[in-house]
Short mmCIF file of C-alpha atoms in Angstrom, two decimals:
data_model
loop_
_atom_site.label_atom_id
_atom_site.label_comp_id
_atom_site.label_asym_id
_atom_site.label_seq_id
_atom_site.Cartn_x
_atom_site.Cartn_y
_atom_site.Cartn_z
CA MET A 1251 -115.95 -30.56 -139.28
CA GLU A 1252 -112.67 -31.34 -137.51
CA GLN A 1253 -114.03 -30.11 -134.18
CA LYS A 1254 -117.14 -32.25 -134.55
CA LYS A 1255 -115.00 -35.30 -135.28
CA LYS A 1256 -112.97 -34.79 -132.13
CA GLU A 1257 -116.11 -34.60 -129.99
CA GLN A 1258 -117.39 -37.97 -131.19
CA ASP A 1259 -117.24 -41.10 -129.03
CA VAL A 1260 -117.31 -44.82 -129.71
CA LEU A 1261 -118.47 -47.81 -127.69
CA ILE A 1262 -116.05 -50.43 -126.39
CA VAL A 1263 -117.81 -53.71 -125.55
CA ARG A 1264 -116.68 -56.77 -123.62
CA ASP A 1265 -118.30 -60.15 -124.13
CA GLU A 1266 -118.40 -61.46 -120.57
CA LYS A 1267 -118.80 -65.03 -121.82
CA THR A 1268 -115.82 -65.13 -124.21
CA GLY A 1269 -113.74 -62.27 -122.85
CA GLU A 1270 -113.55 -60.71 -126.32
CA ILE A 1271 -113.13 -56.91 -126.40
CA GLY A 1272 -113.67 -54.66 -129.41
CA VAL A 1273 -115.24 -51.50 -130.80
CA VAL A 1274 -118.96 -51.59 -131.64
CA ALA A 1275 -119.67 -51.46 -135.37
CA GLY A 1276 -123.45 -51.97 -135.22
CA LEU A 1277 -125.56 -55.05 -134.44
CA LYS A 1278 -125.62 -58.52 -135.94
CA ARG A 1279 -128.85 -60.21 -137.02
CA ASP A 1280 -129.25 -61.87 -133.62
CA GLY A 1281 -128.98 -58.48 -131.89
CA THR A 1282 -125.48 -59.04 -130.48
CA PRO A 1283 -122.87 -56.31 -130.99
CA ASN A 1284 -120.73 -56.50 -134.10
CA LEU A 1285 -117.18 -56.19 -132.74
CA LYS A 1286 -114.28 -54.76 -134.70
CA ALA A 1287 -110.64 -54.64 -133.69
CA ALA A 1288 -109.46 -51.16 -132.70
CA LYS A 1289 -107.29 -50.72 -135.77
CA ALA A 1290 -106.94 -47.84 -138.22
CA GLU A 1291 -108.35 -49.86 -141.12
CA ASN A 1292 -111.63 -50.40 -139.19
CA THR A 1293 -112.30 -46.82 -138.11
CA GLN A 1294 -114.84 -46.23 -140.88
CA ASP A 1295 -116.94 -49.10 -139.52
CA PHE A 1296 -117.10 -47.88 -135.91
CA LEU A 1297 -120.46 -46.68 -134.55
CA ARG A 1298 -119.89 -43.01 -133.68
CA PHE A 1299 -122.13 -40.73 -131.66
CA ASP A 1300 -122.03 -37.40 -129.88
CA ARG A 1301 -123.56 -36.03 -126.73
CA HIS A 1302 -126.51 -34.41 -128.43
CA GLY A 1303 -127.49 -37.07 -130.97
CA ASP A 1304 -129.82 -40.03 -130.71
CA VAL A 1305 -127.49 -42.65 -132.21
CA LEU A 1306 -126.66 -44.11 -128.80
CA ASP A 1307 -130.33 -44.27 -127.75
CA ASN A 1308 -131.29 -45.98 -131.00
CA PHE A 1309 -128.47 -48.50 -130.67
CA PHE A 1310 -129.44 -49.59 -127.16
CA ALA A 1311 -133.16 -49.60 -127.98
CA ASN A 1312 -132.47 -52.08 -130.79
CA PHE A 1313 -129.95 -54.03 -128.71
CA TYR A 1314 -132.36 -54.71 -125.82
CA ARG A 1315 -135.19 -55.44 -128.18
CA GLN A 1316 -133.26 -58.04 -130.22
CA CYS A 1317 -130.50 -59.51 -128.03
CA LYS A 1318 -131.49 -62.61 -126.04
CA GLU A 1319 -128.57 -62.30 -123.59
CA PRO A 1320 -128.07 -58.55 -123.00
CA LYS A 1321 -126.42 -59.09 -119.59
CA ARG A 1322 -123.62 -60.90 -121.35
CA PHE A 1323 -122.14 -57.63 -122.62
CA GLY A 1324 -120.54 -54.68 -120.83
CA PHE A 1325 -120.30 -51.33 -122.61
CA TYR A 1326 -117.75 -48.53 -122.15
CA ARG A 1327 -117.76 -45.10 -123.77
CA VAL A 1328 -114.47 -43.52 -124.94
CA ALA A 1329 -113.35 -40.77 -127.31
CA ALA A 1330 -113.15 -41.91 -130.93
CA GLU A 1331 -109.80 -40.22 -131.32
CA GLY A 1332 -107.13 -42.53 -129.88
CA ALA A 1333 -109.58 -45.39 -129.25
CA ASP A 1334 -106.92 -47.95 -130.23
CA LYS A 1335 -104.73 -46.91 -127.28
CA VAL A 1336 -107.65 -46.80 -124.85
CA VAL A 1337 -108.73 -50.34 -125.77
CA GLU A 1338 -105.34 -51.67 -124.73
CA VAL A 1339 -105.68 -49.98 -121.33
CA LEU A 1340 -109.26 -51.24 -120.91
CA LYS A 1341 -108.15 -54.79 -121.68
CA GLU A 1342 -105.76 -54.63 -118.73
CA LEU A 1343 -108.40 -53.09 -116.42
CA LEU A 1344 -111.07 -55.60 -117.47
CA LYS A 1345 -108.91 -58.54 -116.49
CA ASN A 1346 -110.19 -57.72 -113.00
CA PRO A 1347 -113.24 -55.44 -113.40
CA LYS A 1348 -114.24 -55.65 -109.74
CA LYS A 1349 -110.83 -54.55 -108.58
CA ASN A 1350 -110.66 -51.73 -111.13
CA GLU A 1351 -114.30 -50.59 -110.94
CA GLU A 1352 -113.38 -47.08 -109.77
CA LEU A 1353 -111.19 -46.45 -112.82
CA LEU A 1354 -113.71 -48.03 -115.18
CA ALA A 1355 -116.65 -46.07 -113.72
CA PRO A 1356 -116.12 -42.83 -115.74
CA HIS A 1357 -116.31 -44.84 -118.98
CA LYS A 1358 -118.89 -47.50 -118.10
CA VAL A 1359 -122.27 -46.94 -119.77
CA ASP A 1360 -125.21 -47.11 -117.35
CA THR A 1361 -127.78 -49.08 -119.35
CA THR A 1362 -130.47 -49.04 -116.65
CA LYS A 1363 -132.85 -46.72 -118.48
CA TYR A 1364 -132.59 -48.76 -121.69
CA GLU A 1365 -133.37 -51.99 -119.83
CA GLN A 1366 -136.33 -50.37 -118.09
CA SER A 1367 -137.61 -48.95 -121.37
CA ALA A 1368 -137.38 -52.38 -122.99
CA ALA A 1369 -139.24 -53.95 -120.06
CA GLN A 1370 -142.01 -51.34 -120.24
CA GLN A 1371 -142.36 -51.86 -123.97
CA GLN A 1372 -142.73 -55.61 -123.48
CA THR A 1373 -145.46 -54.96 -120.91
CA GLN A 1374 -147.29 -52.60 -123.24
CA GLU A 1375 -147.15 -55.19 -125.98
CA GLY A 1376 -149.11 -57.56 -123.77
CA GLU A 1377 -146.45 -59.76 -122.26
CA THR A 1378 -147.41 -61.06 -118.87
CA GLN A 1379 -144.09 -60.39 -117.20
CA ALA A 1380 -141.52 -57.73 -117.97
CA ALA A 1381 -137.89 -58.64 -118.29
CA PRO A 1382 -136.10 -58.21 -114.96
CA THR A 1383 -133.93 -55.14 -114.59
CA GLU A 1384 -130.25 -55.90 -114.31
CA GLN A 1385 -128.64 -54.65 -111.13
CA THR A 1386 -125.63 -52.63 -112.18
CA GLU A 1387 -122.52 -52.40 -110.07
CA GLU A 1388 -122.66 -49.75 -107.38
CA THR A 1389 -120.74 -46.61 -108.30
CA PRO A 1390 -118.52 -44.92 -105.74
CA GLN A 1391 -121.04 -42.10 -105.32
CA GLN A 1392 -123.94 -44.52 -104.76
CA ALA A 1393 -121.93 -46.41 -102.19
CA GLU A 1394 -121.03 -43.20 -100.41
CA GLN A 1395 -124.64 -42.07 -100.28
CA SER A 1396 -126.10 -45.39 -99.17
CA SER A 1397 -123.51 -45.94 -96.44
CA ALA A 1398 -124.11 -42.45 -95.03
CA GLY A 1399 -127.84 -43.04 -94.98
CA GLU A 1400 -127.41 -46.37 -93.20
CA ARG A 1401 -125.18 -44.86 -90.53
CA GLN A 1402 -127.67 -42.13 -89.86
CA SER A 1403 -130.71 -44.38 -89.74
CA ASN A 1404 -129.08 -47.12 -87.65
CA ASP A 1405 -127.78 -44.77 -84.97
CA GLY A 1406 -130.70 -42.38 -85.00
CA GLY A 1407 -128.17 -39.60 -85.63
CA TYR A 1408 -125.04 -38.78 -87.59
CA LYS A 1409 -121.83 -40.76 -87.05
CA PRO A 1410 -118.57 -40.21 -88.98
CA ILE A 1411 -116.91 -43.03 -90.89
CA ASP A 1412 -114.46 -44.96 -88.69
CA ASP A 1413 -111.27 -44.95 -90.78
CA SER A 1414 -109.51 -47.25 -88.28
CA HIS A 1415 -111.12 -50.06 -90.31
CA LEU A 1416 -109.20 -48.90 -93.40
CA ASP A 1417 -106.33 -51.14 -94.50
CA ARG A 1418 -103.72 -48.41 -94.86
CA GLU A 1419 -100.98 -50.66 -96.16
CA ALA A 1420 -103.27 -52.02 -98.87
CA VAL A 1421 -104.31 -48.48 -99.83
CA ALA A 1422 -100.69 -47.37 -100.17
CA GLU A 1423 -99.83 -50.48 -102.20
CA ARG A 1424 -102.91 -50.42 -104.44
CA TRP A 1425 -103.32 -46.69 -105.04
CA GLY A 1426 -99.99 -45.14 -104.13
CA ILE A 1427 -101.74 -42.72 -101.76
CA ASP A 1428 -100.01 -41.15 -98.76
CA LEU A 1429 -102.64 -41.27 -96.01
CA ALA A 1430 -100.38 -39.39 -93.60
CA ALA A 1431 -100.37 -36.45 -96.02
CA LEU A 1432 -104.17 -36.64 -96.25
CA GLU A 1433 -104.37 -36.50 -92.47
CA GLN A 1434 -102.03 -33.52 -92.28
CA SER A 1435 -103.88 -31.53 -94.96
CA GLY A 1436 -107.26 -32.06 -93.31
CA ASP A 1437 -108.57 -34.04 -96.29
CA LEU A 1438 -109.02 -37.25 -94.28
CA GLU A 1439 -111.20 -35.42 -91.75
CA ARG A 1440 -113.48 -34.23 -94.56
CA MET A 1441 -113.61 -37.78 -95.92
CA ARG A 1442 -114.66 -39.12 -92.49
CA HIS A 1443 -117.69 -36.84 -92.71
CA ASP A 1444 -118.85 -38.10 -96.14
CA GLY A 1445 -116.89 -35.41 -97.97
CA LYS A 1446 -114.11 -35.62 -100.51
CA SER A 1447 -110.48 -34.63 -100.50
CA GLN A 1448 -109.09 -31.94 -102.75
CA LEU A 1449 -107.42 -33.17 -105.93
CA VAL A 1450 -104.50 -35.40 -104.97
CA GLU A 1451 -101.86 -37.30 -106.91
CA CYS A 1452 -102.44 -41.06 -107.07
CA ASN A 1453 -100.24 -43.78 -108.58
CA PRO A 1454 -102.50 -46.85 -108.93
CA ASP A 1455 -100.85 -50.17 -109.71
CA PHE A 1456 -102.10 -51.99 -112.84
CA GLY A 1457 -100.34 -55.31 -113.19
CA GLY A 1458 -97.04 -53.92 -111.91
CA ILE A 1459 -97.30 -50.65 -113.86
CA ARG A 1460 -97.87 -47.39 -112.00
CA VAL A 1461 -100.15 -44.94 -113.84
CA PRO A 1462 -100.07 -41.38 -112.36
CA MET A 1463 -103.44 -39.61 -112.17
CA GLN A 1464 -105.27 -36.91 -110.27
CA ALA A 1465 -108.44 -37.70 -108.34
CA ARG A 1466 -110.52 -36.69 -105.36
CA LEU A 1467 -110.92 -39.33 -102.68
CA SER A 1468 -113.79 -40.41 -100.44
CA LEU A 1469 -114.34 -43.17 -97.89
CA ARG A 1470 -116.89 -45.99 -98.16
CA GLU A 1471 -118.16 -48.32 -95.45
CA ASN A 1472 -118.55 -51.87 -96.76
CA PRO A 1473 -121.19 -54.39 -95.61
CA ASP A 1474 -118.50 -56.43 -93.82
CA GLY A 1475 -117.52 -53.43 -91.68
CA THR A 1476 -114.32 -52.61 -93.53
CA VAL A 1477 -113.65 -49.19 -95.06
CA SER A 1478 -112.37 -48.53 -98.59
CA ILE A 1479 -110.83 -45.59 -100.39
CA ILE A 1480 -112.87 -44.51 -103.44
CA PRO A 1481 -111.04 -42.41 -106.07
CA HIS A 1482 -113.04 -39.94 -108.18
CA PRO A 1483 -110.88 -39.33 -111.30
CA ILE A 1484 -111.15 -36.18 -113.40
CA ARG A 1485 -113.57 -36.52 -116.31
CA ARG A 1486 -112.99 -34.70 -119.57
CA GLU A 1487 -116.18 -32.66 -119.14
CA PRO A 1488 -119.45 -32.85 -117.21
CA ASN A 1489 -122.39 -34.81 -118.61
CA LEU A 1490 -125.06 -32.14 -119.07
CA ASP A 1491 -127.47 -34.49 -120.84
CA GLU A 1492 -128.54 -36.89 -118.12
CA TYR A 1493 -127.80 -38.60 -114.84
CA ARG A 1494 -129.02 -42.20 -114.59
CA ASN A 1495 -132.75 -41.97 -115.35
CA VAL A 1496 -132.94 -38.15 -115.12
CA LYS A 1497 -132.90 -36.41 -118.50
CA PHE A 1498 -131.78 -32.81 -118.08
CA THR A 1499 -133.99 -30.11 -119.62
CA PRO A 1500 -132.46 -27.01 -121.28
CA GLU A 1501 -133.20 -25.12 -118.06
CA ASP A 1502 -131.44 -27.84 -116.03
CA GLN A 1503 -128.41 -27.64 -118.31
CA GLU A 1504 -128.24 -23.86 -117.95
CA ASN A 1505 -128.44 -24.16 -114.14
CA LEU A 1506 -125.66 -26.78 -114.07
CA LYS A 1507 -123.44 -24.59 -116.24
CA LYS A 1508 -123.99 -21.43 -114.19
CA THR A 1509 -124.12 -22.72 -110.61
CA GLY A 1510 -123.12 -26.38 -110.77
CA ASN A 1511 -126.50 -27.27 -109.22
CA LEU A 1512 -129.64 -28.66 -110.86
CA GLY A 1513 -131.88 -26.13 -109.13
CA ARG A 1514 -134.66 -28.61 -108.36
CA VAL A 1515 -135.29 -31.98 -106.72
CA ALA A 1516 -135.17 -34.96 -109.10
CA GLU A 1517 -136.43 -38.53 -108.68
CA VAL A 1518 -133.22 -40.55 -109.08
CA VAL A 1519 -133.48 -44.30 -109.55
CA ASP A 1520 -131.52 -46.60 -107.26
CA PRO A 1521 -130.08 -49.18 -109.71
CA ALA A 1522 -129.97 -51.85 -107.00
CA THR A 1523 -133.62 -51.59 -105.89
CA GLY A 1524 -135.34 -49.66 -108.69
CA GLU A 1525 -136.65 -47.23 -106.08
CA LEU A 1526 -137.04 -43.57 -107.08
CA ILE A 1527 -135.34 -41.37 -104.47
CA PRO A 1528 -135.92 -37.58 -104.28
CA SER A 1529 -132.41 -36.16 -104.63
CA PHE A 1530 -130.35 -33.03 -105.15
CA ILE A 1531 -127.97 -33.16 -108.15
CA SER A 1532 -124.78 -31.15 -108.65
CA ILE A 1533 -121.55 -31.19 -110.65
CA ASP A 1534 -118.24 -31.68 -108.85
CA ARG A 1535 -116.39 -28.61 -110.11
CA LEU A 1536 -112.96 -30.24 -109.67
CA THR A 1537 -113.61 -33.57 -111.41
CA ASN A 1538 -116.74 -32.91 -113.56
CA GLU A 1539 -118.44 -35.88 -111.89
CA THR A 1540 -122.22 -35.74 -111.54
CA VAL A 1541 -123.18 -36.20 -107.89
CA ALA A 1542 -126.56 -36.92 -106.30
CA VAL A 1543 -127.51 -36.98 -102.63
CA PRO A 1544 -130.93 -37.93 -101.18
CA VAL A 1545 -132.99 -35.01 -99.92
CA SER A 1546 -133.42 -36.94 -96.66
CA ALA A 1547 -129.64 -36.79 -96.06
CA ILE A 1548 -129.54 -32.96 -96.10
CA ARG A 1549 -130.70 -30.87 -93.17
CA ILE A 1550 -131.96 -27.38 -94.03
CA PRO A 1551 -130.45 -25.00 -91.43
CA GLU A 1552 -132.51 -22.67 -89.29
CA GLU A 1553 -129.87 -19.94 -89.44
CA VAL A 1554 -127.01 -19.09 -91.81
CA LYS A 1555 -124.17 -16.72 -90.85
CA GLY A 1556 -126.28 -14.95 -88.23
CA VAL A 1557 -129.45 -14.65 -90.34
CA LYS A 1558 -132.50 -16.71 -89.40
CA LEU A 1559 -134.22 -18.21 -92.44
CA ASP A 1560 -137.97 -17.80 -92.75
CA PRO A 1561 -140.27 -20.71 -93.73
CA GLU A 1562 -140.44 -19.58 -97.38
CA GLN A 1563 -136.65 -19.51 -97.68
CA LYS A 1564 -136.26 -22.94 -96.09
CA ALA A 1565 -138.97 -24.37 -98.34
CA ALA A 1566 -137.21 -22.97 -101.44
CA LEU A 1567 -133.88 -24.47 -100.34
CA SER A 1568 -135.53 -27.84 -99.78
CA ARG A 1569 -136.78 -27.67 -103.40
CA GLY A 1570 -133.22 -27.13 -104.61
CA GLU A 1571 -133.80 -23.49 -105.53
CA GLY A 1572 -131.50 -20.55 -104.93
CA VAL A 1573 -132.44 -18.14 -102.11
CA TYR A 1574 -131.05 -14.60 -101.88
CA VAL A 1575 -130.16 -13.73 -98.27
CA GLU A 1576 -129.00 -10.30 -97.05
CA GLY A 1577 -127.06 -9.23 -93.98
CA MET A 1578 -125.01 -12.36 -93.30
CA THR A 1579 -121.82 -11.94 -91.26
CA ALA A 1580 -118.46 -13.29 -92.41
CA LYS A 1581 -115.74 -14.46 -89.98
CA SER A 1582 -114.06 -11.09 -90.45
CA GLY A 1583 -117.19 -9.41 -89.10
CA LYS A 1584 -118.13 -7.86 -92.45
CA LYS A 1585 -121.72 -8.05 -93.64
CA PHE A 1586 -122.43 -9.63 -97.01
CA ASN A 1587 -125.27 -10.79 -99.23
CA ALA A 1588 -125.36 -13.99 -101.30
CA THR A 1589 -127.63 -16.53 -102.96
CA LEU A 1590 -127.76 -19.81 -101.02
CA GLN A 1591 -128.39 -23.18 -102.65
CA ILE A 1592 -127.99 -26.85 -101.72
CA ASN A 1593 -124.92 -28.42 -103.34
CA ALA A 1594 -125.01 -32.22 -103.54
CA ASP A 1595 -121.24 -32.53 -103.88
CA LYS A 1596 -120.60 -30.44 -100.75
CA ARG A 1597 -123.60 -31.99 -98.96
CA GLY A 1598 -124.36 -28.50 -97.78
CA LEU A 1599 -124.80 -24.90 -98.89
CA ASP A 1600 -123.29 -23.07 -101.84
CA PHE A 1601 -122.80 -19.29 -101.67
CA HIS A 1602 -123.26 -17.44 -104.98
CA PHE A 1603 -122.50 -13.73 -104.89
CA GLY A 1604 -124.19 -10.89 -106.78
CA GLY A 1605 -127.42 -12.85 -107.15
CA GLN A 1606 -129.98 -10.04 -106.96
CA LYS A 1607 -127.92 -7.54 -108.96
CA LYS A 1608 -127.15 -10.22 -111.50
CA ALA A 1609 -130.86 -10.96 -111.86
CA GLN A 1610 -131.55 -7.27 -112.41
CA ARG A 1611 -128.83 -7.09 -115.07
CA GLN A 1612 -130.28 -10.17 -116.70
CA GLU A 1613 -133.71 -8.53 -116.91
CA GLN A 1614 -132.11 -5.52 -118.60
CA THR A 1615 -130.40 -7.76 -121.17
CA GLN A 1616 -133.48 -9.80 -122.10
CA THR A 1617 -136.14 -9.15 -124.72
CA ALA A 1618 -139.84 -9.21 -123.92
CA ASP A 1619 -140.06 -12.94 -124.60
CA GLY A 1620 -137.11 -13.70 -122.30
CA ALA A 1621 -134.56 -14.23 -125.06
CA PRO A 1622 -131.12 -12.69 -124.44
CA LYS A 1623 -130.43 -9.40 -126.14
CA GLU A 1624 -127.35 -9.20 -128.32
CA ARG A 1625 -124.53 -7.52 -126.38
CA ARG A 1626 -122.93 -4.67 -128.35
CA LEU A 1627 -120.35 -2.07 -127.47
CA ARG A 1628 -121.61 1.51 -127.74
CA ILE A 1629 -119.48 3.47 -130.19
CA GLY A 1630 -119.01 7.07 -129.03
CA LYS A 1631 -117.86 10.22 -130.83
CA THR A 1632 -114.33 9.93 -129.45
CA LEU A 1633 -112.03 7.14 -128.30
CA LEU A 1634 -109.33 7.98 -125.77
CA GLY A 1635 -109.42 11.57 -126.94
CA ALA A 1636 -109.25 10.80 -130.67
CA GLU A 1637 -112.15 11.56 -132.99
CA VAL A 1638 -114.13 8.52 -134.14
CA LYS A 1639 -114.74 9.17 -137.83
CA PRO A 1640 -117.50 7.66 -139.96
CA GLU A 1641 -114.81 5.77 -141.89
CA TYR A 1642 -113.73 4.01 -138.69
CA LYS A 1643 -117.31 2.90 -138.02
CA ALA A 1644 -117.59 1.61 -141.58
CA GLY A 1645 -114.53 -0.57 -141.01
CA TRP A 1646 -115.78 -1.78 -137.64
CA GLU A 1647 -119.09 -2.82 -139.17
CA GLN A 1648 -117.00 -5.30 -141.18
CA ASN A 1649 -115.22 -6.40 -137.97
CA LYS A 1650 -111.89 -5.06 -139.28
CA TRP A 1651 -109.01 -3.22 -137.65
CA VAL A 1652 -108.75 0.54 -138.15
CA TYR A 1653 -105.57 2.54 -137.57
CA ILE A 1654 -106.18 5.50 -135.23
CA GLU A 1655 -103.63 8.18 -134.36
CA GLY A 1656 -103.50 10.57 -131.45
CA MET A 1657 -105.14 8.50 -128.69
CA THR A 1658 -104.13 9.18 -125.07
CA ASP A 1659 -103.30 6.40 -122.59
CA LYS A 1660 -103.81 6.40 -118.80
CA LYS A 1661 -100.44 8.09 -118.26
CA GLY A 1662 -101.36 10.95 -120.57
CA GLN A 1663 -99.04 9.74 -123.33
CA LYS A 1664 -100.11 9.95 -126.97
CA PHE A 1665 -100.11 6.70 -128.94
CA ASN A 1666 -101.27 5.22 -132.24
CA ALA A 1667 -102.72 1.71 -132.68
CA TYR A 1668 -104.99 -0.52 -134.69
CA VAL A 1669 -108.40 -0.71 -133.01
CA ARG A 1670 -111.40 -3.02 -133.30
CA PRO A 1671 -114.55 -3.23 -131.12
CA ASN A 1672 -115.07 -6.54 -129.30
CA HIS A 1673 -118.84 -6.70 -128.86
CA GLU A 1674 -118.76 -10.10 -127.15
CA LYS A 1675 -116.56 -8.77 -124.31
CA VAL A 1676 -118.02 -5.25 -124.60
CA LYS A 1677 -114.62 -3.58 -124.96
CA TYR A 1678 -112.14 -2.40 -127.59
CA ASP A 1679 -109.21 -4.52 -128.79
CA PHE A 1680 -105.93 -2.63 -129.43
CA SER A 1681 -102.91 -3.79 -131.43
CA ARG A 1682 -99.69 -1.84 -131.92
CA LYS A 1683 -98.53 -4.50 -134.37
CA ARG A 1684 -99.93 -4.42 -137.87
CA PRO A 1685 -102.56 -7.19 -138.33
CA GLU A 1686 -102.86 -9.23 -141.50
CA GLN A 1687 -103.67 -7.04 -144.51
CA SER A 1688 -107.02 -8.79 -145.08
CA GLN A 1689 -108.10 -7.83 -141.54
CA ILE A 1690 -107.35 -4.10 -141.97
CA TYR A 1691 -109.84 -1.50 -143.17
CA GLU A 1692 -107.84 1.13 -145.00
CA VAL A 1693 -109.14 4.61 -144.26
CA LYS A 1694 -108.57 7.07 -147.11
CA PRO A 1695 -107.21 10.39 -145.76
CA ASP A 1696 -109.31 13.50 -146.21
CA ALA A 1697 -108.08 16.40 -148.31
CA ALA A 1698 -106.48 18.09 -145.32
CA SER A 1699 -104.46 15.02 -144.47
CA ARG A 1700 -103.40 13.70 -147.87
CA THR A 1701 -100.07 15.52 -147.90
CA GLN A 1702 -99.35 14.38 -144.33
CA VAL A 1703 -100.06 10.73 -145.14
CA ALA A 1704 -98.14 10.85 -148.42
CA VAL A 1705 -95.04 12.28 -146.75
CA ASN A 1706 -95.10 10.58 -143.34
CA SER A 1707 -96.46 7.14 -144.25
CA GLU A 1708 -95.86 6.58 -147.96
CA GLY A 1709 -92.34 8.02 -148.26
CA LYS A 1710 -93.30 10.63 -150.84
CA THR A 1711 -92.06 14.22 -150.90
CA ASP A 1712 -93.72 17.64 -151.14
CA GLU A 1713 -91.67 20.56 -152.46
CA ALA A 1714 -93.27 23.07 -150.07
CA THR A 1715 -92.30 21.06 -146.98
CA LYS A 1716 -89.51 18.86 -148.28
CA HIS A 1717 -86.77 20.24 -146.03
CA ILE A 1718 -88.52 21.18 -142.78
CA GLY A 1719 -86.92 18.18 -141.03
CA GLU A 1720 -90.03 17.09 -139.04
CA PRO A 1721 -93.10 14.89 -139.69
CA LEU A 1722 -96.06 16.85 -141.03
CA GLN A 1723 -99.07 17.50 -138.83
CA ARG A 1724 -102.65 16.90 -139.99
CA GLY A 1725 -103.57 19.43 -142.70
CA GLN A 1726 -100.04 20.80 -142.97
CA THR A 1727 -98.97 21.82 -146.51
CA ALA A 1728 -96.39 24.50 -145.61
CA PRO A 1729 -93.76 25.22 -142.91
CA ALA A 1730 -95.55 25.69 -139.58
CA ASN A 1731 -93.07 27.99 -137.82
CA GLU A 1732 -90.00 30.22 -138.37
CA GLU A 1733 -87.53 27.39 -137.79
CA GLN A 1734 -89.20 25.14 -140.39
CA GLN A 1735 -89.42 28.08 -142.81
CA ARG A 1736 -85.68 28.84 -142.32
CA ARG A 1737 -84.72 25.21 -143.08
CA GLN A 1738 -86.89 25.14 -146.18
CA GLN A 1739 -85.53 28.46 -147.50
CA ASN A 1740 -81.88 27.57 -146.83
CA ALA A 1741 -82.31 24.27 -148.70
CA ASN A 1742 -83.83 26.06 -151.69
CA LYS A 1743 -81.00 28.67 -152.01
CA PRO A 1744 -78.70 28.00 -155.02
CA ARG A 1745 -75.22 26.87 -154.02
CA MET A 1746 -72.11 28.64 -155.39
CA ARG A 1747 -69.77 26.51 -157.42
CA MET A 1748 -66.09 26.82 -156.67
#
């Protein structure tokens, strides 16, 4: 329950007309958001939702159906835990939303799909004209994509961004970014070619207060010919549910988790024009940002690392699919095989290794209907040279630790430890320290070992072996050699009294 609570979010809303900012606690009768102050006594009233529920969809469906002035409100999504502190920060940022749009972008809710849905519903209900779609502010990624496309189309070929039009003093003052360091590291060169820097330290200025943060940086060409720095801050986690108008299927989500790429071409809406643009979609692995790039902006290569691609391979790449290619040559001269795929964040190819073998392993671990088989560790007759008894297996079936003696490590040394199979990782877990009593499966010694356990482990004594001076071996109930027999006999001789 606690984990679920931590994963919940709330909506922060700003009334653009009055400037009022608060946490959404439902809708009023006129369809406007019911705002509550971000205080502890109001937390029970806040509208809460998670990534996999439909609370958010229902809220916006009702909001756009009832509210007469929907454009009057701006919505921001934040974690429910600590919302009171976040609201104070947002209040400062929203004093100048245009200036702070890059920092607000990770939290701003894109309401495009809800507006479009409301407009379509009005049309279906017989209205003669659908409500116009609001043009949302351009995100850094949209700006980056559109500017690159314009440069290519205007020149008839590719041209890097001219960073001489960047106001370097303003960048240093506004963001606390050392452009000389970016130049030296090679990051600025990547940014000139529509790429991003690695994660860098920024110290943006908010009303005289410097707030340290990590972000990747890109360059954007503005309509007036100037160039701006666009920070891409780290998000808590990737959005695997949707990107703008594209709702991710379970297969899409699995692809994004495994490779970071959608694995297909999606029709992504341009919020400014409403046009659907065929695009590749990927996750920025460093910031968790969802990135899209038009298919038209990516050139499928004829050859990769010395291997010429055939028409089928190029067609698969252009569809966003992974293509297994053999015999490529690395810079070292070594041959290698890998699965190639278009990555929207890199604006080029991804190399995934072990593709074909991994696919074969996946087939072996799937049932007939494609469902994954449960992974389990095979329990053998021995473990590191020690016999695996039925009692051990009985304890392991209950996922408990079992104490095993006489195992042999890699150096040939004997050792004893508590052991438990880890079926998820397909290996054994070992612990030389005694686990909690409730997690231990006590194995009762067999008849041959009862004396040994009683003497060695439980501190009891046995008259026949009481004075041999050494721990008993398994099954031992009498002295094992002449030396032990001599000690036992000498101890049993009556002593003369003086």
